[in-house]
């Protein structure tokens, strides 16, 4: 048997997002960033980014302003807890998003 | 060898900060880890440090669930899933295969839980250390078998409630796995905490510049297993280090030195261990006598530093 044929016999996964499905649906509390307090927005330069560093699911972007990907955010609240200026608050998932208002 | 020395010197002088940390991610979002998982944080950081030229060897643990179940994987690197007891041996085999294929610059990394390292996989790890295999072994210590539903392990601290020690908590003391591995006399042994991801990042980077077996033990808070709210993962991890229960250190060529937050704590007033115990539900059944004993043990340990 050729080497390639052996390789085909091994079950291999393909990398991709959403291995656990749409994990945003796990969320009970939603993080909302108050851009008036957020340090990188206020200073208008790359600074702080504690939310990006500590996010377990890498859903917070390292941009100005930081953007949260709500498709996969599990709503753990670590970003809200670790923000040095308390710019992130956890609101109930039932409250409408800014765009929906 | 000169090139390695230069890299090592650069790393010694420059500590990583949030701003110069790479933005490249090797873990996809939407994986199966629990909300607020400490392992997710260090897995993300560890892979950032290791880079794409890496092969992972993973035994059954929470990481098996996190890194991807067939047919979708959340890790962008090749992972070999092996049996519980064979992590060290399998990593040896992967290194051997890389040698046969003449791919010498690949990092072979075994990444296992505390049960897979300290209890079930210790013979294979000990063998790999004794043979001097060129592998990095990372153990994330969440202090019980979390993946199967919080059963006690060798590294569970005394007095902790688990599903197999439900009334009085665990009666025995925590096994000191990094000390066991350090006793093999290998080139690099370090401890880190999920609450200090940059410290962990620097330690992995440093381990990559050394050859031979390298071991990093990472204290990893687990919200469902330790019963605290998901948002306090970092707070609880920091409290374990600040109260002196878990020290961050590295042993390089037999030389012991404290690092990071633990180094700053020497000779300073520390918060009492009760702060740490009260932050979690798993210490509910601790009696005052045991708390006093633990505090005395911590104080005696820190008096030596």
XYZ file of C-alpha atoms in Angstrom:
406
model
C 0.000 0.000 0.000
C 1.227 3.508 -0.789
C 1.949 6.065 1.971
C -0.870 8.368 0.835
C -3.385 5.560 1.130
C -2.300 4.961 4.713
C -2.793 8.661 5.427
C -6.358 8.454 4.105
C -7.130 5.688 6.586
C -6.365 7.911 9.604
C -9.319 9.988 10.772
C -8.195 13.599 10.748
C -10.146 16.695 11.765
C -10.098 19.882 9.740
C -9.506 23.125 11.650
C -12.323 25.632 11.691
C -14.260 27.923 14.016
C -17.349 26.713 15.790
C -16.155 23.254 16.797
C -18.631 23.433 19.684
C -21.374 24.999 17.560
C -22.494 28.588 17.913
C -21.174 29.077 21.451
C -22.674 32.589 21.629
C -25.938 30.856 22.515
C -24.432 29.755 25.863
C -24.383 33.348 27.011
C -26.617 34.561 29.847
C -24.961 37.942 30.385
C -23.640 40.035 27.512
C -20.515 42.264 27.807
C -21.079 45.849 26.648
C -18.115 48.226 26.271
C -18.602 51.826 27.358
C -16.424 53.588 24.759
C -16.282 56.808 26.790
C -14.279 55.025 29.494
C -12.275 52.556 27.352
C -8.556 53.482 27.589
C -7.425 52.861 23.955
C -10.419 54.835 22.644
C -9.858 57.702 25.074
C -6.108 57.936 24.335
C -6.642 57.058 20.663
C -3.565 54.819 20.626
C -2.749 51.183 21.303
C -2.865 50.743 25.082
C -4.336 48.522 27.814
C -6.090 45.664 25.887
C -6.550 43.647 29.073
C -9.856 42.336 27.662
C -8.034 41.000 24.602
C -5.285 39.379 26.689
C -7.502 37.595 29.202
C -10.357 36.535 26.874
C -10.308 32.699 26.918
C -12.019 32.435 23.542
C -10.160 35.153 21.627
C -13.408 36.898 20.671
C -12.205 40.400 21.619
C -10.192 42.137 18.897
C -6.993 44.124 19.507
C -8.335 47.192 17.692
C -9.496 50.709 18.574
C -12.246 50.394 19.738
C -12.115 46.694 20.843
C -14.874 44.703 19.116
C -16.464 41.594 20.624
C -17.562 38.749 18.350
C -20.981 37.840 19.764
C -21.302 34.730 17.582
C -18.821 32.928 19.841
C -18.609 34.996 23.066
C -19.572 32.646 25.928
C -20.306 35.542 28.285
C -17.933 34.498 31.075
C -17.371 38.106 32.201
C -13.592 37.912 32.662
C -13.205 41.031 30.467
C -15.609 42.986 32.692
C -13.766 41.843 35.812
C -10.270 42.585 34.478
C -10.996 45.961 32.835
C -8.956 48.479 34.910
C -11.482 51.311 34.431
C -14.679 49.188 34.614
C -15.629 50.167 31.068
C -17.237 46.779 30.403
C -20.520 45.905 32.064
C -22.426 42.639 31.882
C -26.047 43.187 30.869
C -28.858 40.678 30.666
C -28.985 38.867 27.340
C -32.705 39.772 27.053
C -31.963 43.501 26.706
C -31.829 44.536 23.035
C -28.454 45.249 21.391
C -27.519 48.799 20.307
C -28.316 48.045 16.633
C -31.655 46.481 17.482
C -32.927 49.505 19.413
C 24.455 27.299 19.014
C 25.467 30.985 18.794
C 22.106 31.837 17.289
C 20.382 30.140 20.203
C 22.477 32.093 22.691
C 21.496 35.386 21.047
C 17.800 34.489 21.103
C 18.143 33.470 24.740
C 19.830 36.756 25.625
C 17.125 38.755 23.857
C 14.423 36.914 25.714
C 16.190 37.357 29.054
C 16.345 41.101 28.545
C 12.961 41.730 26.974
C 9.815 40.739 28.796
C 6.693 40.408 26.691
C 3.979 43.020 27.203
C 0.383 43.115 26.013
C 1.295 45.563 23.259
C 4.117 43.567 21.668
C 2.369 40.194 22.050
C 1.596 38.650 18.664
C -1.978 38.930 17.359
C -1.788 35.637 15.495
C -4.203 33.088 16.962
C -3.805 29.326 16.762
C -7.052 28.469 18.553
C -10.375 29.112 16.834
C -13.280 30.670 18.718
C -16.349 28.594 19.372
C -14.514 25.641 20.922
C -16.024 23.290 23.491
C -14.251 24.650 26.586
C -16.481 25.837 29.426
C -17.250 29.505 29.821
C -14.407 31.224 31.719
C -11.992 28.283 31.320
C -8.482 28.914 32.651
C -7.049 26.294 30.297
C -8.393 28.220 27.275
C -6.317 31.235 28.314
C -3.036 29.347 28.683
C -3.663 27.181 25.616
C -4.117 30.331 23.545
C -0.980 31.924 25.053
C 1.114 28.756 24.853
C 0.378 28.232 21.161
C 1.111 31.910 20.459
C 4.543 31.349 22.020
C 5.205 28.009 20.317
C 4.236 29.197 16.837
C 3.136 27.175 13.852
C 6.150 24.858 13.741
C 4.710 22.669 16.480
C 3.201 19.222 16.936
C 1.042 18.630 20.012
C 0.630 15.328 21.818
C -2.531 15.275 23.915
C -3.835 12.484 26.199
C -7.478 12.374 27.381
C -8.137 15.547 29.400
C -10.183 18.716 29.109
C -7.769 19.653 26.341
C -8.978 16.754 24.177
C -12.395 18.376 24.268
C -11.007 21.872 23.701
C -8.645 21.083 20.829
C -11.422 19.586 18.744
C -13.590 16.524 18.309
C -13.858 14.899 14.887
C -14.569 16.245 12.229
C -13.903 19.910 13.227
C -10.824 20.894 15.241
C -10.423 24.236 16.956
C -6.606 24.080 16.906
C -4.766 25.171 13.776
C -1.780 22.883 14.589
C -1.382 19.111 14.214
C -2.464 17.299 17.389
C -1.855 13.629 18.074
C -4.418 12.124 20.443
C -2.852 9.342 22.480
C -3.813 7.075 25.389
C -3.746 8.344 28.965
C -0.625 6.562 30.186
C 1.557 7.075 27.121
C 1.963 10.851 26.684
C 5.720 10.930 27.341
C 6.351 7.815 25.244
C 4.195 9.060 22.356
C 5.972 12.433 22.340
C 9.266 10.521 22.189
C 7.916 8.656 19.183
C 6.851 11.860 17.440
C 10.334 13.307 18.012
C 11.835 10.097 16.586
C 9.623 10.391 13.498
C 10.689 14.020 13.002
C 14.324 12.919 13.214
C 13.721 10.193 10.623
C 12.060 12.755 8.314
C 14.970 15.170 8.957
C 12.674 17.895 10.316
C 14.794 19.069 13.217
C 13.258 22.470 13.959
C 9.857 21.202 15.031
C 8.686 21.734 18.624
C 7.255 18.493 19.982
C 4.955 19.498 22.824
C 3.095 17.162 25.148
C 0.198 18.959 26.830
C -1.593 17.041 29.576
C -3.745 17.582 32.645
C -2.644 17.021 36.219
C -4.144 13.524 36.392
C -2.546 12.570 33.089
C 0.805 13.873 34.362
C 1.023 13.185 38.083
C -1.064 10.018 38.390
C -1.574 8.018 35.216
C 1.144 9.295 32.894
C 3.998 9.715 35.361
C 5.910 6.578 34.345
C 6.044 7.578 30.661
C 7.012 11.145 31.591
C 9.654 9.963 34.048
C 11.070 7.636 31.376
C 11.197 10.427 28.794
C 12.968 12.725 31.286
C 15.479 10.046 32.212
C 16.254 9.333 28.533
C 16.703 13.060 27.931
C 14.211 13.270 25.071
C 13.986 16.606 23.271
C 10.380 17.478 24.179
C 8.467 20.198 25.999
C 5.950 18.883 28.510
C 3.246 21.277 29.707
C 0.993 20.189 32.557
C -2.056 22.294 33.340
C -3.011 21.711 36.943
C -6.715 22.221 37.641
C -6.362 20.039 40.733
C -8.809 17.212 39.911
C -10.126 15.133 36.994
C -12.364 17.904 35.666
C -13.216 16.459 32.266
C -14.896 13.375 33.729
C -16.775 15.346 36.404
C -14.458 16.460 39.227
C -12.919 13.317 40.727
C -9.992 13.660 43.143
C -6.480 13.373 41.729
C -3.020 13.215 43.284
C -2.640 16.965 42.886
C -5.940 17.884 44.587
C -5.109 19.932 47.714
C -6.067 18.746 51.184
C -9.652 19.396 52.256
C -11.100 19.893 48.775
C -14.590 18.624 48.011
C -14.808 16.540 44.849
C -17.382 14.002 43.695
C -15.230 11.184 45.100
C -14.452 13.017 48.365
C -17.895 14.544 48.964
C -18.160 14.939 52.755
C -14.892 15.707 54.556
C -12.938 16.605 51.445
C -9.652 15.017 50.399
C -7.662 13.780 53.397
C -4.214 13.647 51.821
C -1.865 16.436 50.805
C -1.197 17.696 47.283
C 1.513 15.881 45.355
C 4.377 18.171 44.323
C 4.745 17.126 40.674
C 7.227 19.826 39.509
C 9.584 18.798 42.353
C 9.364 15.153 41.233
C 10.260 16.148 37.670
C 13.021 18.499 38.877
C 14.539 15.557 40.754
C 15.318 13.988 37.343
C 17.848 16.787 36.912
C 16.451 18.009 33.585
C 17.482 21.366 32.075
C 14.333 23.385 32.649
C 11.457 23.078 35.100
C 9.072 25.993 35.663
C 5.714 26.738 37.245
C 3.277 29.334 35.922
C -0.297 30.430 36.506
C -3.191 31.045 34.129
C -3.722 34.357 35.929
C -0.309 35.560 34.653
C -0.465 34.639 30.942
C 2.476 36.854 29.930
C 4.724 35.182 32.517
C 3.674 31.815 31.085
C 4.335 33.080 27.543
C 7.876 34.111 28.489
C 8.526 30.755 30.162
C 7.420 28.814 27.066
C 9.617 31.060 24.890
C 12.544 30.392 27.209
C 11.894 26.635 27.199
C 12.018 26.692 23.385
C 15.635 27.919 23.453
C 16.779 24.958 25.571
C 17.158 21.394 24.297
C 16.367 18.190 26.130
C 13.280 17.563 28.251
C 11.587 20.707 29.570
C 8.646 20.797 31.970
C 6.189 23.619 32.741
C 3.524 23.215 35.416
C 0.614 25.658 35.097
C -1.912 26.359 37.853
C -5.286 26.612 36.079
C -8.490 27.770 37.810
C -11.616 25.857 36.743
C -14.961 27.612 37.439
C -17.283 24.558 37.456
C -14.843 22.262 39.298
C -13.789 24.773 41.951
C -17.309 26.249 42.136
C -16.807 29.958 41.660
C -18.381 32.378 39.196
C -16.900 32.289 35.666
C -15.864 35.934 35.814
C -13.429 35.360 38.719
C -11.046 32.948 36.935
C -8.176 35.451 36.896
C -8.934 36.806 40.378
C -8.856 33.321 41.941
C -5.638 32.408 40.110
C -3.956 35.613 41.282
C -5.119 35.021 44.857
C -3.491 31.559 44.870
C -0.148 33.152 43.942
C -0.477 36.236 46.152
C -1.435 34.254 49.259
C 1.698 32.146 48.764
C -0.045 28.809 48.196
C 1.256 28.422 44.640
C 4.712 29.854 43.863
C 5.954 30.847 40.427
C 9.516 29.681 39.955
C 11.886 28.215 37.447
C 14.738 25.744 37.887
C 17.284 26.207 35.148
C 20.206 23.750 35.212
C 19.503 23.063 38.884
C 19.363 26.730 39.858
C 16.141 27.637 41.615
C 14.761 31.155 41.397
C 11.365 32.717 42.013
C 9.915 34.681 39.104
C 7.277 37.312 38.389
C 4.708 37.957 41.081
C 6.239 35.474 43.569
C 9.619 37.252 43.359
C 7.935 40.541 44.240
C 6.227 38.892 47.232
C 9.411 37.868 49.076
C 9.564 39.589 52.450
C 6.205 41.303 51.961
C 2.931 40.940 53.819
C 0.691 38.395 52.084
C -3.110 38.058 52.275
C -4.161 35.112 54.497
C -4.925 31.788 52.803
C -8.535 32.081 54.020
C -9.085 34.780 51.354
C -8.311 32.153 48.732
C -10.345 29.422 50.452
C -13.406 31.665 50.814
C -13.375 32.575 47.123
C -14.364 29.033 46.125
C -17.092 26.549 46.975
C -14.770 23.525 46.989
C -13.206 24.514 50.348
C -16.580 24.672 52.130
C -15.904 21.781 54.508
C -12.478 23.020 55.726
C -12.207 23.202 59.509
C -10.316 25.928 61.365
C -7.606 23.494 62.463
C -6.669 22.547 58.913
C -6.735 26.187 57.770
C -4.292 27.037 60.574
C -2.054 24.129 59.583
C -2.034 25.212 55.929
C -1.240 28.823 56.904
C 1.675 27.626 59.078
C 2.944 25.453 56.241
C 2.816 28.406 53.801
C 4.566 30.721 56.269
C 7.303 28.154 56.910
C 7.831 27.720 53.157
C 8.098 31.464 52.563
C 10.446 31.943 55.534
C 12.996 29.899 53.537
C 12.822 32.098 50.392
